[in-house]
Tab-separated table of C-alpha atoms in Angstrom:
chain	number	residue	atom	x	y	z
A	1	MET	CA	-20.407	5.772	-10.894
A	2	ALA	CA	-19.122	2.912	-8.758
A	3	ALA	CA	-19.658	3.139	-5.021
A	4	PRO	CA	-16.494	4.075	-3.073
A	5	LEU	CA	-14.519	1.223	-1.572
A	6	LEU	CA	-15.010	1.130	2.210
A	7	ASP	CA	-14.007	-1.274	4.950
A	8	ARG	CA	-16.355	-2.585	7.637
A	9	HIS	CA	-15.959	0.623	9.637
A	10	GLY	CA	-16.592	2.875	6.637
A	11	ARG	CA	-12.929	3.792	6.105
A	12	PRO	CA	-11.689	4.327	2.523
A	13	PRO	CA	-8.205	3.314	1.355
A	14	GLY	CA	-5.805	6.219	0.974
A	15	VAL	CA	-2.206	5.307	1.773
A	16	LEU	CA	-0.129	2.343	0.623
A	17	ARG	CA	2.991	1.678	2.688
A	18	LEU	CA	5.197	-0.494	0.481
A	19	SER	CA	8.237	-2.119	2.050
A	20	LEU	CA	11.176	-2.651	-0.296
A	21	THR	CA	13.363	-4.675	2.063
A	22	ALA	CA	13.269	-6.081	5.581
A	23	ARG	CA	16.999	-5.428	5.991
A	24	CYS	CA	18.525	-2.443	7.750
A	25	ASN	CA	22.027	-1.246	8.464
A	26	LEU	CA	21.015	-0.305	12.034
A	27	ALA	CA	19.501	-2.342	14.882
A	28	CYS	CA	17.245	0.133	16.668
A	29	PRO	CA	15.822	-1.559	19.801
A	30	TYR	CA	12.199	-0.691	18.992
A	31	CYS	CA	12.465	-2.406	15.584
A	32	LEU	CA	15.279	-5.018	15.621
A	33	PRO	CA	15.288	-5.898	11.900
A	34	ASP	CA	16.560	-9.071	10.282
A	35	ASP	CA	19.947	-9.155	8.595
A	36	ARG	CA	18.504	-10.766	5.473
A	37	ASP	CA	15.403	-10.513	3.325
A	38	PRO	CA	12.715	-13.195	3.153
A	39	PRO	CA	12.620	-15.246	-0.047
A	40	GLY	CA	10.407	-14.283	-2.973
A	41	LEU	CA	10.902	-10.517	-3.020
A	42	LEU	CA	8.677	-8.640	-5.435
A	43	SER	CA	10.197	-7.359	-8.660
A	44	THR	CA	9.972	-3.753	-9.801
A	45	GLY	CA	7.313	-4.733	-12.340
A	46	GLU	CA	5.257	-6.477	-9.677
A	47	ARG	CA	5.480	-3.472	-7.396
A	48	VAL	CA	4.351	-1.165	-10.205
A	49	ALA	CA	1.387	-3.465	-10.875
A	50	LEU	CA	0.533	-3.465	-7.179
A	51	VAL	CA	0.633	0.326	-6.863
A	52	THR	CA	-1.383	0.674	-10.083
A	53	ALA	CA	-4.119	-1.590	-8.704
A	54	ALA	CA	-4.123	0.195	-5.349
A	55	VAL	CA	-4.432	3.624	-6.982
A	56	GLY	CA	-7.334	2.301	-9.030
A	57	LEU	CA	-9.106	1.471	-5.766
A	58	GLY	CA	-8.613	4.920	-4.229
A	59	VAL	CA	-5.085	4.976	-2.829
A	60	HIS	CA	-3.563	8.415	-3.419
A	61	SER	CA	-0.334	8.355	-1.410
A	62	LEU	CA	2.577	5.909	-1.558
A	63	ARG	CA	5.091	5.558	1.289
A	64	LEU	CA	8.224	3.602	0.427
A	65	THR	CA	9.673	1.950	3.522
A	66	GLY	CA	11.919	-0.854	4.791
A	67	GLY	CA	13.867	-1.967	6.762
A	68	GLU	CA	16.028	0.691	5.204
A	69	PRO	CA	14.710	1.457	1.697
A	70	LEU	CA	17.983	3.041	0.563
A	71	LEU	CA	19.428	-0.479	0.610
A	72	HIS	CA	17.153	-1.292	-2.342
A	73	PRO	CA	19.346	-0.949	-5.463
A	74	ARG	CA	16.479	-0.149	-7.875
A	75	LEU	CA	14.717	2.445	-5.758
A	76	GLU	CA	15.014	5.301	-8.237
A	77	GLU	CA	13.935	3.004	-11.076
A	78	LEU	CA	10.761	2.112	-9.178
A	79	ILE	CA	9.913	5.743	-8.434
A	80	ALA	CA	10.415	6.741	-12.062
A	81	ALA	CA	8.307	3.793	-13.265
A	82	LEU	CA	5.391	5.070	-11.172
A	83	TRP	CA	5.352	8.467	-12.871
A	84	PRO	CA	2.510	7.581	-15.300
A	85	LEU	CA	0.246	7.140	-12.264
A	86	ARG	CA	0.962	10.771	-11.390
A	87	ASP	CA	0.036	11.973	-14.861
A	88	ALA	CA	-3.239	10.035	-14.640
A	89	GLY	CA	-4.127	12.054	-11.529
A	90	GLY	CA	-4.630	9.229	-9.057
A	91	LEU	CA	-1.297	9.114	-7.281
A	92	ARG	CA	-0.701	12.454	-5.580
A	93	GLU	CA	2.452	11.770	-3.609
A	94	ILE	CA	5.416	9.404	-3.308
A	95	ALA	CA	7.238	9.608	0.018
A	96	LEU	CA	10.200	7.795	1.565
A	97	THR	CA	11.110	7.019	5.174
A	98	SER	CA	14.809	6.439	5.861
A	99	ASN	CA	17.285	6.431	8.731
A	100	GLY	CA	19.335	8.817	6.598
A	101	SER	CA	22.713	7.207	7.175
A	102	LEU	CA	23.047	6.222	3.506
A	103	LEU	CA	21.641	9.391	1.952
A	104	SER	CA	24.480	11.010	0.035
A	105	ALA	CA	24.131	14.248	-1.901
A	106	GLU	CA	24.151	12.270	-5.151
A	107	ARG	CA	21.450	9.877	-3.932
A	108	ALA	CA	19.254	12.737	-2.754
A	109	ARG	CA	19.484	14.401	-6.170
A	110	ALA	CA	18.734	11.108	-7.924
A	111	LEU	CA	15.646	10.495	-5.782
A	112	ARG	CA	14.354	13.971	-6.472
A	113	ALA	CA	14.983	13.621	-10.200
A	114	ALA	CA	13.184	10.262	-10.245
A	115	GLY	CA	10.051	11.887	-8.819
A	116	LEU	CA	10.197	11.497	-5.026
A	117	ASP	CA	8.034	14.164	-3.377
A	118	ARG	CA	8.836	13.857	0.300
A	119	ILE	CA	11.425	12.303	2.578
A	120	THR	CA	11.288	11.698	6.330
A	121	LEU	CA	14.546	10.955	8.110
A	122	SER	CA	14.856	9.255	11.497
A	123	LEU	CA	16.971	10.371	14.434
A	124	ASP	CA	16.340	9.265	18.022
A	125	GLY	CA	18.963	11.321	19.839
A	126	ALA	CA	20.907	14.561	19.553
A	127	ASP	CA	24.283	13.397	20.907
A	128	GLY	CA	26.605	10.529	20.065
A	129	ALA	CA	25.901	8.415	23.143
A	130	SER	CA	22.118	8.635	22.726
A	131	VAL	CA	22.286	7.948	19.000
A	132	ALA	CA	24.521	4.923	19.605
A	133	ARG	CA	22.143	3.532	22.219
A	134	MET	CA	19.064	3.987	20.018
A	135	ALA	CA	20.796	2.627	16.891
A	136	GLY	CA	21.705	-0.610	18.650
A	137	PHE	CA	25.476	-0.103	18.707
A	138	GLY	CA	25.790	-1.795	22.094
A	139	ALA	CA	27.830	-0.734	25.112
A	140	SER	CA	31.357	-1.074	23.782
A	141	ALA	CA	33.917	1.688	24.262
A	142	ALA	CA	33.616	2.469	20.556
A	143	ALA	CA	29.826	2.972	20.625
A	144	PRO	CA	29.781	6.721	21.448
A	145	GLY	CA	32.201	7.384	18.609
A	146	GLN	CA	30.019	5.347	16.281
A	147	GLY	CA	27.048	7.367	17.495
A	148	ASP	CA	28.849	10.629	16.772
A	149	ALA	CA	29.630	9.416	13.258
A	150	LEU	CA	26.033	8.337	12.633
A	151	LEU	CA	24.691	11.637	13.955
A	152	ALA	CA	27.020	13.498	11.599
A	153	ARG	CA	25.828	11.416	8.644
A	154	VAL	CA	22.151	12.052	9.413
A	155	LEU	CA	22.720	15.779	9.870
A	156	ALA	CA	24.568	15.812	6.549
A	157	ALA	CA	21.679	13.855	4.970
A	158	ILE	CA	19.269	16.564	6.092
A	159	GLU	CA	21.297	19.146	4.222
A	160	HIS	CA	21.728	16.861	1.185
A	161	ALA	CA	17.946	16.467	1.001
A	162	ARG	CA	17.386	20.196	1.400
A	163	ALA	CA	19.922	20.994	-1.323
A	164	ALA	CA	18.255	18.456	-3.644
A	165	GLY	CA	14.982	20.392	-3.405
A	166	PHE	CA	13.111	18.745	-0.536
A	167	ASP	CA	11.692	21.862	1.107
A	168	PRO	CA	10.904	21.615	4.850
A	169	SER	CA	8.584	24.621	4.646
A	170	SER	CA	6.357	22.627	2.266
A	171	GLY	CA	6.440	19.466	4.392
A	172	GLN	CA	8.817	17.726	1.983
A	173	LEU	CA	11.497	17.082	4.616
A	174	LYS	CA	10.699	16.030	8.192
A	175	LEU	CA	12.414	14.345	11.123
A	176	ASN	CA	11.041	11.269	12.959
A	177	SER	CA	12.011	10.325	16.517
A	178	VAL	CA	10.749	7.300	18.445
A	179	ILE	CA	10.705	8.113	22.160
A	180	ALA	CA	10.812	5.452	24.885
A	181	ARG	CA	10.666	6.297	28.590
A	182	GLY	CA	13.949	5.510	30.297
A	183	ARG	CA	15.797	5.095	26.996
A	184	ASN	CA	15.832	8.443	25.259
A	185	ASP	CA	13.124	10.640	26.766
A	186	ASP	CA	15.975	12.881	27.991
A	187	GLN	CA	16.477	13.737	24.306
A	188	LEU	CA	13.113	15.471	23.835
A	189	LEU	CA	14.371	19.020	24.309
A	190	PRO	CA	17.683	18.459	22.477
A	191	LEU	CA	15.852	16.932	19.509
A	192	ALA	CA	13.331	19.760	19.469
A	193	ALA	CA	16.158	22.293	19.585
A	194	LEU	CA	17.951	20.520	16.735
A	195	ALA	CA	14.805	20.494	14.581
A	196	ARG	CA	14.063	24.140	15.331
A	197	GLU	CA	17.615	25.171	14.444
A	198	ARG	CA	17.406	23.375	11.106
A	199	GLY	CA	13.895	24.445	10.203
A	200	LEU	CA	12.426	20.930	10.368
A	201	GLU	CA	9.130	19.605	11.641
A	202	LEU	CA	9.908	17.057	14.367
A	203	ARG	CA	7.527	14.085	14.580
A	204	LEU	CA	7.678	12.368	17.980
A	205	ILE	CA	6.418	8.774	17.959
A	206	GLU	CA	5.338	6.766	20.985
A	207	PHE	CA	7.133	3.438	21.493
A	208	MET	CA	4.722	0.860	20.039
A	209	ASP	CA	4.124	-2.831	20.697
A	210	VAL	CA	4.809	-3.894	17.115
A	211	GLY	CA	6.514	-7.253	16.799
A	212	SER	CA	7.633	-9.573	19.582
A	213	ARG	CA	11.352	-8.747	19.841
A	214	ASN	CA	11.459	-5.273	21.313
A	215	GLY	CA	10.430	-6.076	24.899
A	216	TRP	CA	7.604	-3.537	24.844
A	217	SER	CA	5.730	-2.735	28.029
A	218	PRO	CA	3.282	0.094	28.829
A	219	GLU	CA	5.748	1.520	31.349
A	220	GLN	CA	8.136	2.344	28.502
A	221	VAL	CA	5.566	4.491	26.693
A	222	LEU	CA	5.967	8.226	27.190
A	223	PRO	CA	2.513	9.553	26.251
A	224	ALA	CA	2.417	12.134	23.503
A	225	ALA	CA	0.656	14.569	25.836
A	226	GLU	CA	3.643	14.392	28.185
A	227	MET	CA	6.041	15.011	25.297
A	228	VAL	CA	4.068	18.080	24.287
A	229	ARG	CA	3.938	19.294	27.904
A	230	ARG	CA	7.705	19.024	28.342
A	231	ILE	CA	8.532	20.776	25.087
A	232	GLY	CA	5.790	23.347	25.539
A	233	ALA	CA	7.197	24.281	28.941
A	234	ARG	CA	10.380	25.348	27.162
A	235	TRP	CA	8.866	26.708	23.946
A	236	PRO	CA	5.122	27.497	24.210
A	237	LEU	CA	2.935	25.686	21.682
A	238	GLU	CA	-0.463	26.164	20.050
A	239	PRO	CA	-2.499	23.105	18.949
A	240	LEU	CA	-3.343	22.638	15.273
A	241	GLY	CA	-5.098	19.268	15.604
A	242	ARG	CA	-4.826	16.043	13.645
A	243	PRO	CA	-5.878	16.147	9.985
A	244	SER	CA	-8.442	13.654	8.725
A	245	HIS	CA	-6.785	10.255	8.122
A	246	GLY	CA	-3.514	11.606	9.514
A	247	THR	CA	-1.324	9.872	12.081
A	248	ALA	CA	0.116	12.958	13.763
A	249	SER	CA	-1.389	15.748	15.846
A	250	ARG	CA	0.446	18.977	15.059
A	251	TRP	CA	1.428	21.968	17.145
A	252	ARG	CA	2.823	25.394	16.273
A	253	TYR	CA	5.625	27.079	18.210
A	254	ARG	CA	4.388	30.486	19.312
A	255	ASP	CA	7.803	32.011	18.670
A	256	GLY	CA	7.828	30.763	15.079
A	257	GLY	CA	10.240	27.923	15.741
A	258	GLY	CA	13.461	29.868	16.028
A	259	ALA	CA	14.437	29.003	12.445
A	260	ALA	CA	13.875	32.383	10.834
A	261	ASP	CA	17.373	33.635	11.571
A	262	GLN	CA	18.861	30.449	10.155
A	263	GLY	CA	17.384	31.012	6.712
A	264	ASN	CA	15.858	27.522	6.786
A	265	GLY	CA	12.208	28.437	6.412
A	266	PRO	CA	9.210	27.756	8.685
A	267	GLY	CA	9.397	23.956	8.843
A	268	GLY	CA	10.827	24.165	12.361
A	269	SER	CA	7.835	26.166	13.545
A	270	HIS	CA	5.880	22.933	13.936
A	271	LEU	CA	5.952	19.907	16.201
A	272	ALA	CA	3.963	16.711	15.620
A	273	VAL	CA	3.212	13.729	17.854
A	274	VAL	CA	2.047	10.240	16.889
A	275	ALA	CA	0.040	8.834	19.811
A	276	SER	CA	-0.658	5.283	18.635
A	277	ILE	CA	-0.731	4.002	22.220
A	278	SER	CA	-2.139	6.787	24.390
A	279	ALA	CA	-4.609	8.332	21.909
A	280	PRO	CA	-5.366	5.797	19.128
A	281	PHE	CA	-6.645	7.043	15.782
A	282	CYS	CA	-8.012	3.819	14.290
A	283	GLY	CA	-11.338	5.457	13.504
A	284	ASP	CA	-10.139	7.005	10.242
A	285	CYS	CA	-7.052	4.898	9.462
A	286	ASN	CA	-6.724	4.515	5.686
A	287	ARG	CA	-3.458	2.547	5.429
A	288	LEU	CA	-2.637	-0.699	3.677
A	289	ARG	CA	0.810	-2.231	4.194
A	290	VAL	CA	2.543	-4.589	1.779
A	291	THR	CA	5.801	-6.283	2.696
A	292	ALA	CA	8.841	-6.722	0.491
A	293	ASP	CA	7.734	-10.290	-0.304
A	294	GLY	CA	4.159	-9.348	-1.192
A	295	MET	CA	2.177	-9.948	2.003
A	296	ALA	CA	-0.639	-7.441	2.517
A	297	TYR	CA	-1.486	-6.333	6.065
A	298	THR	CA	-4.501	-4.189	6.892
A	299	CYS	CA	-3.072	-3.006	10.220
A	300	LEU	CA	0.376	-2.307	11.655
A	301	PHE	CA	-0.560	-4.582	14.558
A	302	ALA	CA	-2.082	-7.360	12.425
A	303	SER	CA	-1.266	-10.952	13.296
A	304	SER	CA	-1.511	-12.282	9.738
A	305	GLY	CA	-1.391	-11.079	6.142
A	306	THR	CA	-2.638	-12.009	2.674
A	307	ASP	CA	-0.140	-13.300	0.118
A	308	LEU	CA	-0.461	-11.296	-3.106
A	309	LYS	CA	2.164	-13.251	-5.042
A	310	PRO	CA	-0.307	-15.710	-6.625
A	311	VAL	CA	-2.036	-12.871	-8.498
A	312	LEU	CA	1.133	-10.816	-8.961
A	313	ARG	CA	2.699	-13.843	-10.635
A	314	GLY	CA	-0.437	-14.972	-12.353
A	315	GLY	CA	1.061	-16.379	-15.523
A	316	PRO	CA	3.409	-15.909	-18.482
A	317	ALA	CA	1.859	-12.524	-19.239
A	318	GLY	CA	2.807	-11.199	-15.810
A	319	PRO	CA	0.588	-9.874	-13.022
A	320	ASP	CA	-3.138	-10.547	-13.235
A	321	ALA	CA	-4.335	-6.922	-13.045
A	322	ALA	CA	-8.030	-7.731	-12.675
A	323	GLY	CA	-7.377	-10.497	-10.182
A	324	LEU	CA	-5.074	-8.259	-8.145
A	325	SER	CA	-7.669	-5.488	-8.023
A	326	ASN	CA	-10.333	-7.964	-6.917
A	327	VAL	CA	-8.131	-9.420	-4.175
A	328	LEU	CA	-7.223	-5.984	-2.816
A	329	ALA	CA	-10.839	-4.813	-2.928
A	330	ALA	CA	-12.075	-7.915	-1.127
A	331	LEU	CA	-9.329	-7.589	1.460
A	332	TRP	CA	-10.274	-3.985	2.149
A	333	ARG	CA	-14.021	-4.644	2.323
A	334	GLN	CA	-13.518	-7.263	5.040
A	335	ARG	CA	-11.084	-5.066	7.006
A	336	ALA	CA	-12.259	-4.488	10.567
A	337	ASP	CA	-8.948	-3.722	12.320
A	338	ARG	CA	-8.947	-1.300	15.234
A	339	TYR	CA	-6.378	-2.951	17.456
A	340	SER	CA	-4.997	0.195	19.113
A	341	GLU	CA	-8.449	1.326	20.199
A	342	GLU	CA	-9.380	-2.153	21.404
A	343	ARG	CA	-6.124	-2.468	23.353
A	344	SER	CA	-6.600	0.958	24.904
A	345	THR	CA	-10.097	0.054	26.063
A	346	ALA	CA	-8.980	-3.328	27.414
A	347	LEU	CA	-6.091	-1.792	29.363
A	348	ALA	CA	-8.420	0.841	30.786
A	349	TYR	CA	-10.577	-1.964	32.164
A	350	GLY	CA	-7.647	-3.729	33.781
A	351	ALA	CA	-6.537	-6.250	31.144
A	352	SER	CA	-2.880	-7.233	31.200
A	353	PRO	CA	-0.733	-5.962	28.312
A	354	THR	CA	0.102	-9.492	27.138
A	355	SER	CA	-3.564	-10.473	26.937
A	356	THR	CA	-4.230	-7.702	24.409
A	357	ARG	CA	-1.468	-8.695	21.973
A	358	PRO	CA	-2.270	-10.894	18.960
A	359	GLN	CA	0.081	-13.818	18.357
A	360	PRO	CA	2.010	-14.201	16.185
A	361	HIS	CA	2.786	-10.526	15.817
A	362	ALA	CA	4.551	-9.434	12.611
A	363	GLU	CA	7.788	-7.495	13.112
A	364	MET	CA	8.026	-3.779	12.398
A	365	ALA	CA	10.896	-4.043	9.900
A	366	TYR	CA	8.966	-6.689	7.959
A	367	LEU	CA	5.813	-4.556	7.857
A	368	GLY	CA	7.614	-1.330	7.035
A	369	GLY	CA	6.565	0.551	10.165
C-alpha cells in the first residue's frame, strides 16, 4: 500500500476548492471581484480530469466556488460529469458556495438533480441598507431599495434550495456572513435571528486580509470570540468545538435555536465561526485551491500559484493524467504554508500588519475564497 500523501507539516489533502469564474454580479467590499474572467479558462473536461487526479491523491470533498459560480453556464453539466467519482467511493461530497441572488427554484432543482450535495448561501446583512452596503451598491438614493431587492432574492433562494431537497438539518444548506467591525457588526443579532427563524446554521467569518483591494486592517476584524459573546448574551450557547480539518468552530443554542415552531428543522440550533485571523487553524488545513484558469494555490493567502494548464492540455489526447497526478503530488509534498499562524505570531510580537503580508497577494474572487 502506498504511503499517504502528506505536506511538510504532515497534513493530508482533503478538500479541493475549484473556482469556476472570477466574475461576480456583486461587488462586496471584502472581495471586490473583477468584471471579466482571465484568459484560458479550463474546460469542463479539464476540470473533470483535475478533480479525478485530486481524488486519486486523497481529496474527498469538492467545493465549487467563484466569483459567483452560478454565472458558469455549464455548472450542472460539470457536477453530473463528476458522478462516476462518487460511485468509485473517493469523492464523498460536492458543495457550492453562492451569493444566492441568481438561485431560482428551477436552478436549485437542476443542481440537486445533477448531484450537488450541499449549498452555502451568503448574506452579510438582515436589512436593505446593510445588504446594499455590503454588496457594494454604493451610497446612491437607490441603494437601500436595491438592498431590499437583493435581500428578498436571497431569502427566496433559501426556500428554493430547501424545496429542492437541500436539508438544513443535515448540513446541506447553510448561511455565510462576513463580519467587519464598523461595517456590519451591528448585523450580528439580526443575522442570527434570521438564521434561527429559518432553521439555518449561520457561519460568521472574520474579515480576512486576502487580496490587496479591500483595504484590510486589523482594526476592522471583529474576533470570532467577540461575535460568540455578543450572540451568546442574547441566546445562550454551548461549545461543540472545531472538527478535525474543519474551518469553523461550532456552537449549539441552548434553547434549540427557536426553529422548532417554524417547522424548519434543527439547522438553526447551531452557530459557527471562522476565526482565520484571531484563532488560526493552519495546523490541520487540508485545502487545495485551483482558479478558473488552472492556477493551483496551496493557501488562501499564497502569493503565487502553479499553472496546471501545461499538463491539463498535454497533447491531442487531452489531459496528461499521470503528469497531472505527479504535479499535484509534488506540489502538495512541498507545501509548507501556515501564513495565518505566522502572521498571528508576528503581530503578537509587534510586527506591523503590512510587514506580514506577502506581495503580490492573489485576490479572493480569483482564488475562490
